Amino acid sequence: MNNVRFLLTGDTSLSVEFGNAINEAINHDIRAYKIALEKAGIPGIVETVPTYRSLMVHYDPSVIPYAQIRMKLEQLLNEMGEIEIPPSPVLEIPVLYGGEMGPDLAFVAENAGISEDEVVKIHSSAEYLIYMLGFTPGFTYLGGMSEKIAAPRLKAPRMKIPAGSVGIAGTQTGVYPIDSPGGWQLIGRTPVKMYDPERETPILPEAGQYIQFFPVTQTEYDAILQEVEAGTYVVKTHARKEA
Amino acid sequence: MSIRVIQPGVQTTVQDLGRFGYQQFGVPVAGAMDPRSMKLANLLLDNDPGEAVLEITIMGPQLAFDETNYVALTGGDLGATLDGKPMPRYQAVKVEAGQTIRFLGIRNGCRAYLAFAGGLDIPPVMGSRSTYLKAKIGGFKGRKLEAGDELSFREPKPDLDFPERRRLGIDFTPQKQYELHVILGPQDDHFTEEGIKTFCSEVYTVSAEFDRMGCRLEGPIVEHKNGGDIISDGIAFGAIQVPSAGKPIIMAADRQTTGGYTKIATVCSVDFRFLGQLKGGDKVNFVPITVEQAQNALRLEQQYFQMITDFFKRDRT
């Protein structure tokens, strides 16, 4: 982790910047550093916010003033080699593709010059890195989608897209965590609630984890939805196969 | 029910210090725009300084009390009356069942804070009672108050100790030009020397676009080296974004957690008391200080809060 920079972001936070690009290596460094920071248990840290290229660290200066936290954060960088970082989990997110749930699947297929089944196969075969969350509660910025199924945004955004909708915009893919307007091509929907403010864990995905979608039938979708609503559905995960 | 909302005002919301711990999941912090005024209102009533209050914006509400309780009003002067008589600010005021608080119109500032002894009976969402309007979470049903809403006190204290002692000088005073102290960074190196000089010496005017998310400024262009776009990173309360057009935007309580514009500086925490009171037409200028100076000022403010807390509690048996 060379060339790490410490940037001032006011008097109650600072930003530890690991690079100036969007790539998996930088994101892995950020995740590792965040885990190390949590293990270190430095008093006065309020919360940390990982983004594409940095980890923002919010702290209480009445507990730990700037000079001290900066020193501790620098020390931690030097100790990174000694800290064991577990592999990233991959969240398995069920999706009912096409039909009413994915009204733009046909367009995406036509645009790519392949069949709808092939789009589904490509979309559900990759493990997408969650670079960060932002924009709205629970919205994931995912990387790693095949350019074969890239598609332009809608010319006229829809006024209301239901929570759980899975879409494609350019080479990005993602899930709408709440009902919202939007211009992504919708290819399916997941019954899993990525975001539920009343749940013990309000937001499922975490930056640095991966998401893999898997296709389900209407019957399976309905069964999972029932479990989700009863609060009994547990999202399956598998360990990331090291590249 | 303890309070009935007869008229809601322009934007009256429940706010506390904000929702911490969820920014990494894309959940904005929200919370009081002028946290100092909010804390003072609570301290006047022996509340926890971060107890949820009503944040009242520009045109205030009309609130009918069905239950007696002490309240305290701080922040901007929005012309509050209690049963038609001017209502004292910055002191504990006993409001009897049957009385009505009504705001007649803005005199100065932008936001007033109304605290209730023992707090409001509002369920916390993700650890906070703050309303985040855009995602409809927290506060009263995730929205601003509307006519007909009914709020309950949590633990009203109609017999608060030493009521006569519970008063402070008017803490917020409007200014012809607000001097906001800032810490340069995180992207001050994306601006030319001339750009930094402009930012630190010119006067800016708050545009008509000012809300809980941010405050757009009009004034001389702040010059970038290579435009205002960056790969997204985190945004702090008070961060001053400068998009490529060169007009600064001060990010406030409801800011998104991350963003892709260069941020030239961040307003110091002690000056949120002014940031939260800015409205269209107000003038501001920026004065850079060091992070150590900013944290010293913050420490002095915390000592002041502690002094007030101790003073109201003195002699208690």
Coordinates of C-alpha atoms in Angstrom, one line a residue:
Chain A
M1 CA 0.0 0.0 0.0
N2 CA 2.3 2.7 -1.3
N3 CA 1.4 6.3 -2.0
V4 CA -1.4 6.4 0.6
R5 CA -2.4 10.0 1.2
F6 CA -4.2 11.5 4.2
L7 CA -6.6 14.3 3.2
L8 CA -8.2 16.8 5.5
T9 CA -12.0 16.7 5.4
G10 CA -12.8 19.1 8.2
D11 CA -12.3 18.8 12.0
T12 CA -14.2 15.6 12.7
S13 CA -13.1 13.4 9.8
L14 CA -10.2 12.6 7.5
S15 CA -9.9 10.7 4.3
V16 CA -7.3 7.9 3.7
E17 CA -6.8 7.8 0.0
F18 CA -5.4 4.6 -1.6
G19 CA -5.3 5.7 -5.2
N20 CA -7.0 7.6 -7.9
A21 CA -8.6 5.0 -10.1
I22 CA -11.5 2.5 -10.1
N23 CA -10.0 -0.9 -9.8
E24 CA -10.3 -4.1 -7.7
A25 CA -6.8 -3.8 -6.2
I26 CA -7.4 -0.4 -4.7
N27 CA -10.8 -1.5 -3.4
H28 CA -9.2 -4.6 -1.8
D29 CA -6.7 -2.4 0.0
I30 CA -9.5 -0.2 1.3
R31 CA -11.5 -3.2 2.5
A32 CA -8.4 -4.7 4.2
Y33 CA -7.6 -1.4 5.9
K34 CA -11.2 -1.0 7.1
I35 CA -11.2 -4.5 8.6
A36 CA -7.8 -3.8 10.3
L37 CA -9.1 -0.5 11.6
E38 CA -12.1 -2.2 13.1
K39 CA -9.9 -4.9 14.7
A40 CA -7.6 -2.2 16.1
G41 CA -10.5 -0.7 18.1
I42 CA -9.1 2.8 18.2
P43 CA -11.2 4.8 20.7
G44 CA -13.0 7.9 19.3
I45 CA -13.7 6.5 15.8
V46 CA -17.4 7.1 15.0
E47 CA -17.7 5.4 11.7
T48 CA -15.8 4.7 8.4
V49 CA -17.1 5.2 4.9
P50 CA -15.3 3.3 2.1
T51 CA -15.5 4.7 -1.5
Y52 CA -13.9 3.8 -4.8
R53 CA -10.5 5.1 -3.7
S54 CA -10.6 6.1 -0.1
L55 CA -11.7 5.3 3.4
M56 CA -13.3 8.3 5.2
V57 CA -12.7 8.1 8.9
H58 CA -15.1 10.0 11.2
Y59 CA -13.9 10.6 14.7
D60 CA -14.6 12.5 17.8
P61 CA -11.8 15.0 18.4
S62 CA -12.7 15.4 22.1
V63 CA -11.6 11.7 22.4
I64 CA -8.8 11.7 19.9
P65 CA -7.4 14.9 18.3
Y66 CA -6.2 15.1 14.8
A67 CA -2.4 14.6 15.4
Q68 CA -3.1 11.4 17.4
I69 CA -5.5 9.8 15.1
R70 CA -3.4 10.6 12.1
M71 CA -0.4 8.9 13.8
K72 CA -2.5 5.8 14.7
L73 CA -3.8 5.5 11.1
E74 CA -0.3 5.7 9.7
Q75 CA 1.0 3.1 12.2
L76 CA -1.9 0.8 11.1
L77 CA -0.8 1.1 7.5
N78 CA 2.6 -0.3 8.5
E79 CA 1.1 -3.2 10.3
M80 CA -1.1 -4.3 7.5
G81 CA 1.1 -7.2 6.6
E82 CA 0.5 -8.8 10.0
I83 CA -3.3 -8.6 9.9
E84 CA -5.3 -11.5 8.5
I85 CA -8.0 -10.4 6.1
P86 CA -10.7 -12.9 5.5
P87 CA -11.7 -13.5 1.9
S88 CA -14.7 -11.4 0.6
P89 CA -18.0 -13.2 0.8
V90 CA -20.2 -13.4 -2.3
L91 CA -23.9 -12.6 -1.6
E92 CA -26.2 -14.8 -3.7
I93 CA -29.1 -12.7 -4.8
P94 CA -32.1 -14.5 -6.4
V95 CA -33.6 -12.7 -9.4
L96 CA -36.7 -13.4 -11.5
Y97 CA -35.6 -12.3 -14.9
G98 CA -37.8 -10.9 -17.7
G99 CA -41.5 -10.7 -18.0
E100 CA -43.3 -8.1 -15.8
M101 CA -40.3 -7.9 -13.5
G102 CA -37.8 -7.2 -16.2
P103 CA -39.6 -5.3 -18.9
D104 CA -36.4 -4.3 -20.7
L105 CA -34.8 -7.7 -20.9
A106 CA -36.0 -8.1 -24.5
F107 CA -34.4 -4.7 -25.4
V108 CA -31.1 -5.6 -23.7
A109 CA -31.0 -8.9 -25.6
E110 CA -31.8 -7.3 -28.9
N111 CA -29.3 -4.5 -28.3
A112 CA -26.6 -7.2 -27.6
G113 CA -27.7 -9.3 -30.5
I114 CA -28.2 -12.4 -28.3
S115 CA -31.1 -14.2 -26.8
E116 CA -32.8 -13.3 -23.5
D117 CA -31.5 -16.6 -22.0
E118 CA -28.0 -15.7 -23.0
V119 CA -28.3 -12.2 -21.3
V120 CA -29.5 -14.0 -18.1
K121 CA -26.7 -16.5 -18.3
I122 CA -24.1 -13.8 -18.7
H123 CA -25.6 -11.5 -16.0
S124 CA -25.9 -14.3 -13.5
S125 CA -22.5 -15.9 -14.0
A126 CA -20.2 -13.1 -12.8
E127 CA -19.3 -12.1 -9.3
Y128 CA -19.7 -8.3 -9.1
L129 CA -17.5 -6.3 -6.7
I130 CA -19.4 -3.9 -4.5
Y131 CA -17.1 -0.9 -4.8
M132 CA -19.2 1.3 -2.5
L133 CA -22.7 2.2 -1.5
G134 CA -24.1 5.7 -1.9
F135 CA -26.7 7.7 -3.9
T136 CA -29.6 6.3 -1.8
P137 CA -29.6 4.0 1.2
G138 CA -28.4 0.6 0.1
F139 CA -27.5 1.5 -3.5
T140 CA -24.5 -0.5 -4.6
Y141 CA -21.9 0.6 -7.1
L142 CA -21.0 -2.7 -8.7
G143 CA -18.1 -3.5 -11.0
G144 CA -17.3 -6.3 -13.3
M145 CA -20.3 -6.7 -15.7
S146 CA -19.6 -8.1 -19.1
E147 CA -19.6 -5.4 -21.9
K148 CA -21.6 -7.9 -24.0
I149 CA -24.8 -7.0 -22.2
A150 CA -24.1 -3.3 -21.7
A151 CA -27.1 -1.1 -22.7
P152 CA -27.8 2.6 -22.8
R153 CA -30.1 4.2 -20.2
L154 CA -33.7 4.8 -21.1
K155 CA -34.3 8.0 -23.0
A156 CA -37.2 8.9 -20.7
P157 CA -36.6 7.7 -17.1
R158 CA -39.5 5.9 -15.4
M159 CA -41.2 7.8 -12.6
K160 CA -41.3 4.9 -10.2
I161 CA -39.2 1.8 -10.2
P162 CA -40.2 -0.8 -7.6
A163 CA -37.6 -1.6 -4.9
G164 CA -35.7 -4.8 -5.8
S165 CA -35.6 -4.0 -9.5
V166 CA -32.4 -5.2 -11.2
G167 CA -31.1 -3.0 -14.0
I168 CA -28.4 -2.2 -16.4
A169 CA -27.1 1.2 -17.4
G170 CA -24.0 1.3 -19.6
T171 CA -21.6 -1.2 -18.2
Q172 CA -23.1 -0.9 -14.7
T173 CA -25.6 -3.2 -13.1
G174 CA -27.3 -2.9 -9.8
V175 CA -30.4 -3.2 -7.7
Y176 CA -32.8 -0.4 -6.8
P177 CA -33.0 -0.5 -2.9
I178 CA -36.1 1.7 -2.6
D179 CA -38.9 2.7 -4.9
S180 CA -37.4 5.6 -6.9
P181 CA -37.5 7.2 -10.3
G182 CA -34.7 6.0 -12.7
G183 CA -33.5 5.4 -16.2
W184 CA -31.9 2.0 -16.0
Q185 CA -32.9 -0.9 -18.3
L186 CA -34.8 -3.3 -16.0
I187 CA -34.1 -6.9 -16.6
G188 CA -35.5 -8.5 -13.5
R189 CA -36.4 -8.2 -9.8
T190 CA -35.2 -9.7 -6.6
P191 CA -37.6 -10.5 -3.7
V192 CA -34.7 -9.8 -1.3
K193 CA -34.8 -6.5 0.5
M194 CA -31.4 -4.9 0.1
Y195 CA -32.6 -2.2 2.4
D196 CA -35.2 -2.3 5.2
P197 CA -34.9 0.4 7.9
E198 CA -36.8 -1.7 10.4
R199 CA -34.6 -4.7 10.1
E200 CA -31.8 -5.4 12.6
T201 CA -29.3 -5.2 9.7
P202 CA -31.0 -2.5 7.7
I203 CA -28.7 -2.8 4.7
L204 CA -27.5 -6.2 3.4
P205 CA -24.6 -5.5 1.1
E206 CA -21.3 -4.0 2.3
A207 CA -18.6 -2.4 0.2
G208 CA -15.8 -4.9 -0.6
Q209 CA -18.2 -7.9 -0.7
Y210 CA -19.4 -9.3 -4.0
I211 CA -22.8 -10.0 -5.4
Q212 CA -23.8 -12.8 -7.7
F213 CA -27.3 -13.0 -9.1
F214 CA -29.0 -16.4 -9.7
P215 CA -32.1 -16.9 -11.8
V216 CA -35.3 -18.2 -10.0
T217 CA -38.7 -19.2 -11.3
Q218 CA -41.9 -17.4 -10.4
T219 CA -42.7 -20.1 -7.9
E220 CA -39.3 -19.8 -6.3
Y221 CA -39.6 -16.0 -6.3
D222 CA -43.0 -16.2 -4.5
A223 CA -41.7 -18.7 -1.9
I224 CA -38.6 -16.5 -1.2
L225 CA -40.8 -13.4 -1.0
Q226 CA -42.9 -15.1 1.7
E227 CA -39.8 -16.0 3.7
V228 CA -38.5 -12.4 3.2
E229 CA -41.7 -11.0 4.5
A230 CA -41.7 -13.4 7.5
G231 CA -38.2 -12.3 8.2
T232 CA -36.8 -15.8 7.9
Y233 CA -35.0 -15.6 4.6
V234 CA -31.2 -15.8 4.9
V235 CA -29.2 -14.7 1.9
K236 CA -26.7 -17.5 1.0
T237 CA -23.1 -16.6 0.6
H238 CA -20.1 -18.3 -0.7
A239 CA -16.4 -17.5 -0.3
R240 CA -14.9 -15.7 -3.2
K241 CA -12.7 -17.9 -5.4
E242 CA -9.4 -16.1 -5.3
A243 CA -8.5 -14.8 -8.7
Chain B
M1 CA -51.6 13.2 22.5
S2 CA -49.6 16.2 23.7
I3 CA -49.3 18.5 20.8
R4 CA -51.6 19.0 17.8
V5 CA -50.3 20.6 14.6
I6 CA -52.8 23.2 13.5
Q7 CA -50.6 24.7 10.8
P8 CA -47.4 22.8 9.9
G9 CA -45.2 25.7 8.6
V10 CA -43.0 25.4 5.6
Q11 CA -40.8 22.6 6.8
T12 CA -41.0 21.5 10.4
T13 CA -39.1 18.2 11.0
V14 CA -38.0 16.2 14.0
Q15 CA -34.2 16.2 14.2
D16 CA -31.5 15.1 16.7
L17 CA -27.7 15.0 16.1
G18 CA -28.1 12.7 13.2
R19 CA -27.9 9.1 12.1
F20 CA -24.3 7.8 12.5
G21 CA -22.9 4.5 11.6
Y22 CA -24.8 4.0 8.3
Q23 CA -23.0 6.3 5.9
Q24 CA -21.0 3.3 4.6
F25 CA -24.4 1.9 3.5
G26 CA -25.4 5.1 1.7
V27 CA -27.6 6.5 4.4
P28 CA -27.1 10.2 4.9
V29 CA -26.6 11.5 8.4
A30 CA -29.4 14.2 8.5
G31 CA -29.7 15.8 11.9
A32 CA -30.0 19.4 13.0
M33 CA -28.7 22.0 10.6
D34 CA -27.6 24.2 13.5
P35 CA -26.6 21.7 16.1
R36 CA -25.4 24.3 18.6
S37 CA -28.9 25.9 18.8
M38 CA -30.4 22.4 19.2
K39 CA -28.1 21.5 22.0
L40 CA -28.7 24.7 23.9
A41 CA -32.5 24.2 23.7
N42 CA -32.1 20.8 25.2
L43 CA -29.6 21.9 27.9
L44 CA -32.1 24.5 29.1
L45 CA -34.4 21.7 29.9
D46 CA -32.0 19.1 31.4
N47 CA -32.4 17.0 28.3
D48 CA -29.6 15.1 26.8
P49 CA -28.0 17.6 24.4
G50 CA -28.8 15.3 21.5
E51 CA -32.5 14.8 22.3
A52 CA -34.8 15.1 19.3
V53 CA -36.3 18.6 18.8
L54 CA -38.5 20.3 16.2
E55 CA -36.4 22.1 13.5
I56 CA -38.6 24.9 12.3
T57 CA -37.7 26.6 9.0
I58 CA -38.5 30.2 7.9
M59 CA -42.3 30.1 8.3
G60 CA -43.1 28.3 11.6
P61 CA -46.0 26.1 12.6
Q62 CA -49.0 26.6 14.9
L63 CA -48.9 24.1 17.7
A64 CA -51.7 23.5 20.2
F65 CA -50.7 21.9 23.5
D66 CA -53.0 19.3 25.2
E67 CA -50.5 18.6 27.9
T68 CA -48.5 20.9 30.1
N69 CA -44.7 20.8 29.6
Y70 CA -41.6 23.0 29.6
V71 CA -40.2 23.9 26.2
A72 CA -37.2 26.0 25.0
L73 CA -36.8 27.8 21.8
T74 CA -33.5 28.8 20.3
G75 CA -31.9 29.6 16.9
G76 CA -33.2 32.1 14.4
D77 CA -36.0 34.5 15.4
L78 CA -39.1 33.3 13.6
G79 CA -41.5 35.5 15.5
A80 CA -42.8 32.9 18.0
T81 CA -45.8 33.8 20.2
L82 CA -47.4 32.0 23.1
D83 CA -51.2 32.6 23.2
G84 CA -50.6 35.8 21.1
K85 CA -47.8 37.2 23.3
P86 CA -44.2 37.2 22.2
M87 CA -42.6 34.0 23.4
P88 CA -39.2 34.4 25.1
R89 CA -36.3 32.6 23.4
Y90 CA -33.3 30.9 25.0
Q91 CA -35.1 30.1 28.2
A92 CA -37.3 27.4 29.7
V93 CA -41.0 28.3 29.1
K94 CA -43.9 26.5 30.7
V95 CA -46.6 25.9 28.2
E96 CA -49.9 24.9 29.8
A97 CA -52.4 22.5 28.3
G98 CA -54.7 24.6 26.2
Q99 CA -52.1 27.1 25.1
T100 CA -50.8 27.6 21.5
I101 CA -47.4 28.4 20.1
R102 CA -47.6 30.3 16.8
F103 CA -44.9 31.7 14.6
L104 CA -45.8 34.9 13.0
G105 CA -42.9 35.3 10.5
I106 CA -39.1 35.4 10.1
R107 CA -37.2 38.2 11.9
N108 CA -33.7 36.8 11.5
G109 CA -31.8 33.6 10.8
C110 CA -33.5 30.7 9.0
R111 CA -34.2 27.9 11.5
A112 CA -35.5 27.8 15.1
Y113 CA -35.3 24.8 17.4
L114 CA -38.0 23.9 19.8
A115 CA -37.1 21.4 22.5
F116 CA -39.5 19.7 24.9
A117 CA -38.5 18.6 28.5
G118 CA -38.2 14.9 28.5
G119 CA -38.2 14.7 24.7
L120 CA -40.7 13.6 22.1
D121 CA -42.1 10.1 21.8
I122 CA -40.6 9.2 18.4
P123 CA -39.2 5.8 17.7
P124 CA -35.6 5.8 16.6
V125 CA -34.8 4.4 13.2
M126 CA -31.3 3.1 12.8
G127 CA -30.4 4.7 16.1
S128 CA -31.7 8.2 15.4
R129 CA -34.9 10.2 15.5
S130 CA -33.7 12.5 12.7
T131 CA -36.0 12.9 9.7
Y132 CA -34.3 12.1 6.4
L133 CA -36.9 13.5 4.0
K134 CA -35.6 12.0 0.7
A135 CA -35.7 8.4 1.8
K136 CA -38.7 9.0 4.2
I137 CA -37.0 7.6 7.3
G138 CA -37.0 8.7 10.9
G139 CA -38.7 11.6 12.7
F140 CA -42.5 11.8 12.4
K141 CA -43.4 9.1 9.8
G142 CA -40.4 10.0 7.8
R143 CA -41.8 13.4 6.7
K144 CA -42.2 17.0 7.6
L145 CA -45.2 17.8 9.9
E146 CA -48.6 18.3 8.3
A147 CA -51.8 19.9 9.7
G148 CA -53.6 17.4 11.9
D149 CA -50.5 15.5 13.1
E150 CA -50.3 14.7 16.8
L151 CA -47.1 14.4 18.7
S152 CA -46.6 12.9 22.1
F153 CA -44.1 13.9 24.8
R154 CA -41.9 11.0 26.0
E155 CA -41.4 12.0 29.7
P156 CA -42.9 15.5 30.1
K157 CA -41.7 17.4 33.1
P158 CA -44.4 19.9 34.1
D159 CA -42.5 20.6 37.4
L160 CA -39.0 21.2 36.1
D161 CA -36.5 22.3 38.8
F162 CA -35.3 25.9 39.0
P163 CA -37.3 27.1 36.0
E164 CA -36.4 30.8 36.8
R165 CA -32.7 30.0 36.4
R166 CA -33.0 28.4 33.0
R167 CA -32.2 31.2 30.7
L168 CA -29.3 32.2 28.4
G169 CA -28.4 35.3 26.4
I170 CA -29.6 35.3 22.8
D171 CA -26.9 33.1 21.3
F172 CA -27.6 33.5 17.6
T173 CA -27.2 37.0 16.3
P174 CA -27.6 37.8 12.6
Q175 CA -24.6 39.3 10.7
K176 CA -24.3 41.4 7.7
Q177 CA -21.7 39.0 6.4
Y178 CA -21.0 35.6 7.9
E179 CA -17.3 34.7 8.2
L180 CA -17.1 30.9 7.9
H181 CA -13.8 29.4 9.1
V182 CA -12.8 26.5 6.9
I183 CA -10.1 23.8 6.7
L184 CA -8.7 23.5 3.2
G185 CA -9.0 20.1 1.6
P186 CA -9.6 17.3 0.6
Q187 CA -9.1 18.4 -3.0
D188 CA -7.6 21.9 -2.6
D189 CA -4.8 20.7 -4.8
H190 CA -7.2 20.5 -7.7
F191 CA -7.5 24.3 -7.8
T192 CA -5.1 26.9 -9.2
E193 CA -3.4 29.3 -6.8
E194 CA -5.7 32.0 -8.2
G195 CA -8.7 29.8 -7.4
I196 CA -7.7 29.3 -3.8
K197 CA -7.1 33.0 -3.5
T198 CA -10.5 33.9 -4.9
F199 CA -12.2 31.4 -2.6
C200 CA -10.4 32.8 0.5
S201 CA -10.9 36.5 -0.3
E202 CA -14.1 37.1 -2.2
V203 CA -17.6 37.5 -0.8
Y204 CA -20.3 35.0 -1.8
T205 CA -24.1 35.3 -1.7
V206 CA -26.4 32.5 -0.8
S207 CA -28.6 31.7 -3.8
A208 CA -32.3 30.8 -3.7
E209 CA -31.2 27.1 -3.7
F210 CA -30.6 26.5 0.0
D211 CA -32.0 23.5 1.8
R212 CA -31.1 20.7 4.2
M213 CA -29.0 19.1 1.5
G214 CA -26.8 22.1 0.6
C215 CA -26.4 25.8 0.0
R216 CA -25.5 27.0 -3.5
L217 CA -23.5 30.2 -3.6
E218 CA -23.2 32.9 -6.2
G219 CA -20.0 34.9 -6.7
P220 CA -16.7 34.9 -8.4
I221 CA -15.7 31.6 -10.1
V222 CA -13.2 29.5 -8.2
E223 CA -10.7 28.3 -10.8
H224 CA -9.8 24.6 -11.2
K225 CA -6.6 23.2 -12.6
N226 CA -8.4 20.4 -14.6
G227 CA -12.1 20.7 -14.0
G228 CA -14.3 19.7 -11.0
D229 CA -14.9 16.0 -11.5
I230 CA -13.2 13.4 -9.4
I231 CA -13.7 9.7 -8.7
S232 CA -16.3 9.8 -5.9
D233 CA -15.2 10.0 -2.3
G234 CA -16.9 10.7 1.0
I235 CA -18.6 14.0 1.9
A236 CA -18.5 15.6 5.3
F237 CA -21.0 18.0 6.9
G238 CA -19.8 21.5 5.7
A239 CA -17.8 20.2 2.8
I240 CA -17.6 22.9 0.1
Q241 CA -18.0 21.3 -3.4
V242 CA -17.0 23.2 -6.4
P243 CA -18.2 21.6 -9.6
S244 CA -16.6 22.5 -12.9
A245 CA -18.7 25.7 -13.3
G246 CA -16.7 27.1 -10.3
K247 CA -19.6 28.0 -8.0
P248 CA -19.3 26.7 -4.5
I249 CA -22.0 24.5 -2.8
I250 CA -21.8 24.0 0.9
M251 CA -23.0 20.5 1.7
A252 CA -25.3 20.3 4.8
A253 CA -27.1 17.8 7.0
D254 CA -29.0 15.8 4.3
R255 CA -26.0 15.7 1.9
Q256 CA -25.4 12.4 0.0
T257 CA -22.8 10.3 1.6
T258 CA -20.5 10.3 -1.4
G259 CA -20.0 12.5 -4.4
G260 CA -17.9 13.1 -7.5
Y261 CA -17.1 16.9 -7.3
T262 CA -13.9 18.5 -6.0
K263 CA -14.2 19.8 -2.5
I264 CA -12.0 22.8 -1.8
A265 CA -12.5 23.0 1.9
T266 CA -14.8 22.1 4.9
V267 CA -16.6 24.5 7.2
C268 CA -15.4 24.1 10.8
S269 CA -17.9 22.4 13.2
V270 CA -18.2 25.5 15.4
D271 CA -19.5 27.5 12.5
F272 CA -22.4 25.2 11.6
R273 CA -24.3 27.5 13.9
F274 CA -24.1 30.0 11.1
L275 CA -24.2 27.6 8.2
G276 CA -27.5 26.3 9.6
Q277 CA -29.0 29.8 9.7
L278 CA -28.1 30.9 6.1
K279 CA -30.8 31.8 3.7
G280 CA -31.1 33.3 0.2
G281 CA -29.3 36.7 0.0
D282 CA -27.0 36.2 3.0
K283 CA -23.4 37.0 2.4
V284 CA -20.5 34.8 3.4
N285 CA -16.7 34.7 3.2
F286 CA -14.3 32.0 4.0
V287 CA -11.3 32.1 6.3
P288 CA -8.9 29.2 6.3
I289 CA -7.6 27.9 9.7
T290 CA -5.8 24.8 10.7
V291 CA -7.4 21.6 11.9
E292 CA -5.8 22.2 15.4
Q293 CA -7.4 25.7 15.6
A294 CA -10.8 24.2 14.6
Q295 CA -10.5 21.5 17.2
N296 CA -9.5 23.9 19.9
A297 CA -12.6 26.0 19.1
L298 CA -14.7 22.9 19.3
R299 CA -13.2 22.0 22.7
L300 CA -14.1 25.5 24.0
E301 CA -17.6 25.1 22.8
Q302 CA -17.9 21.7 24.6
Q303 CA -16.6 23.3 27.8
Y304 CA -19.3 26.0 27.4
F305 CA -22.0 23.4 27.1
Q306 CA -20.6 21.6 30.2
M307 CA -20.7 24.9 32.1
I308 CA -24.3 25.4 31.2
T309 CA -25.2 21.9 32.2
D310 CA -23.5 22.2 35.6
F311 CA -25.1 25.6 36.2
F312 CA -28.6 24.4 35.7
K313 CA -28.0 21.4 37.9
R314 CA -26.2 23.2 40.7
D315 CA -27.7 23.0 44.2
R316 CA -29.8 20.0 43.3
T317 CA -30.2 17.6 46.1

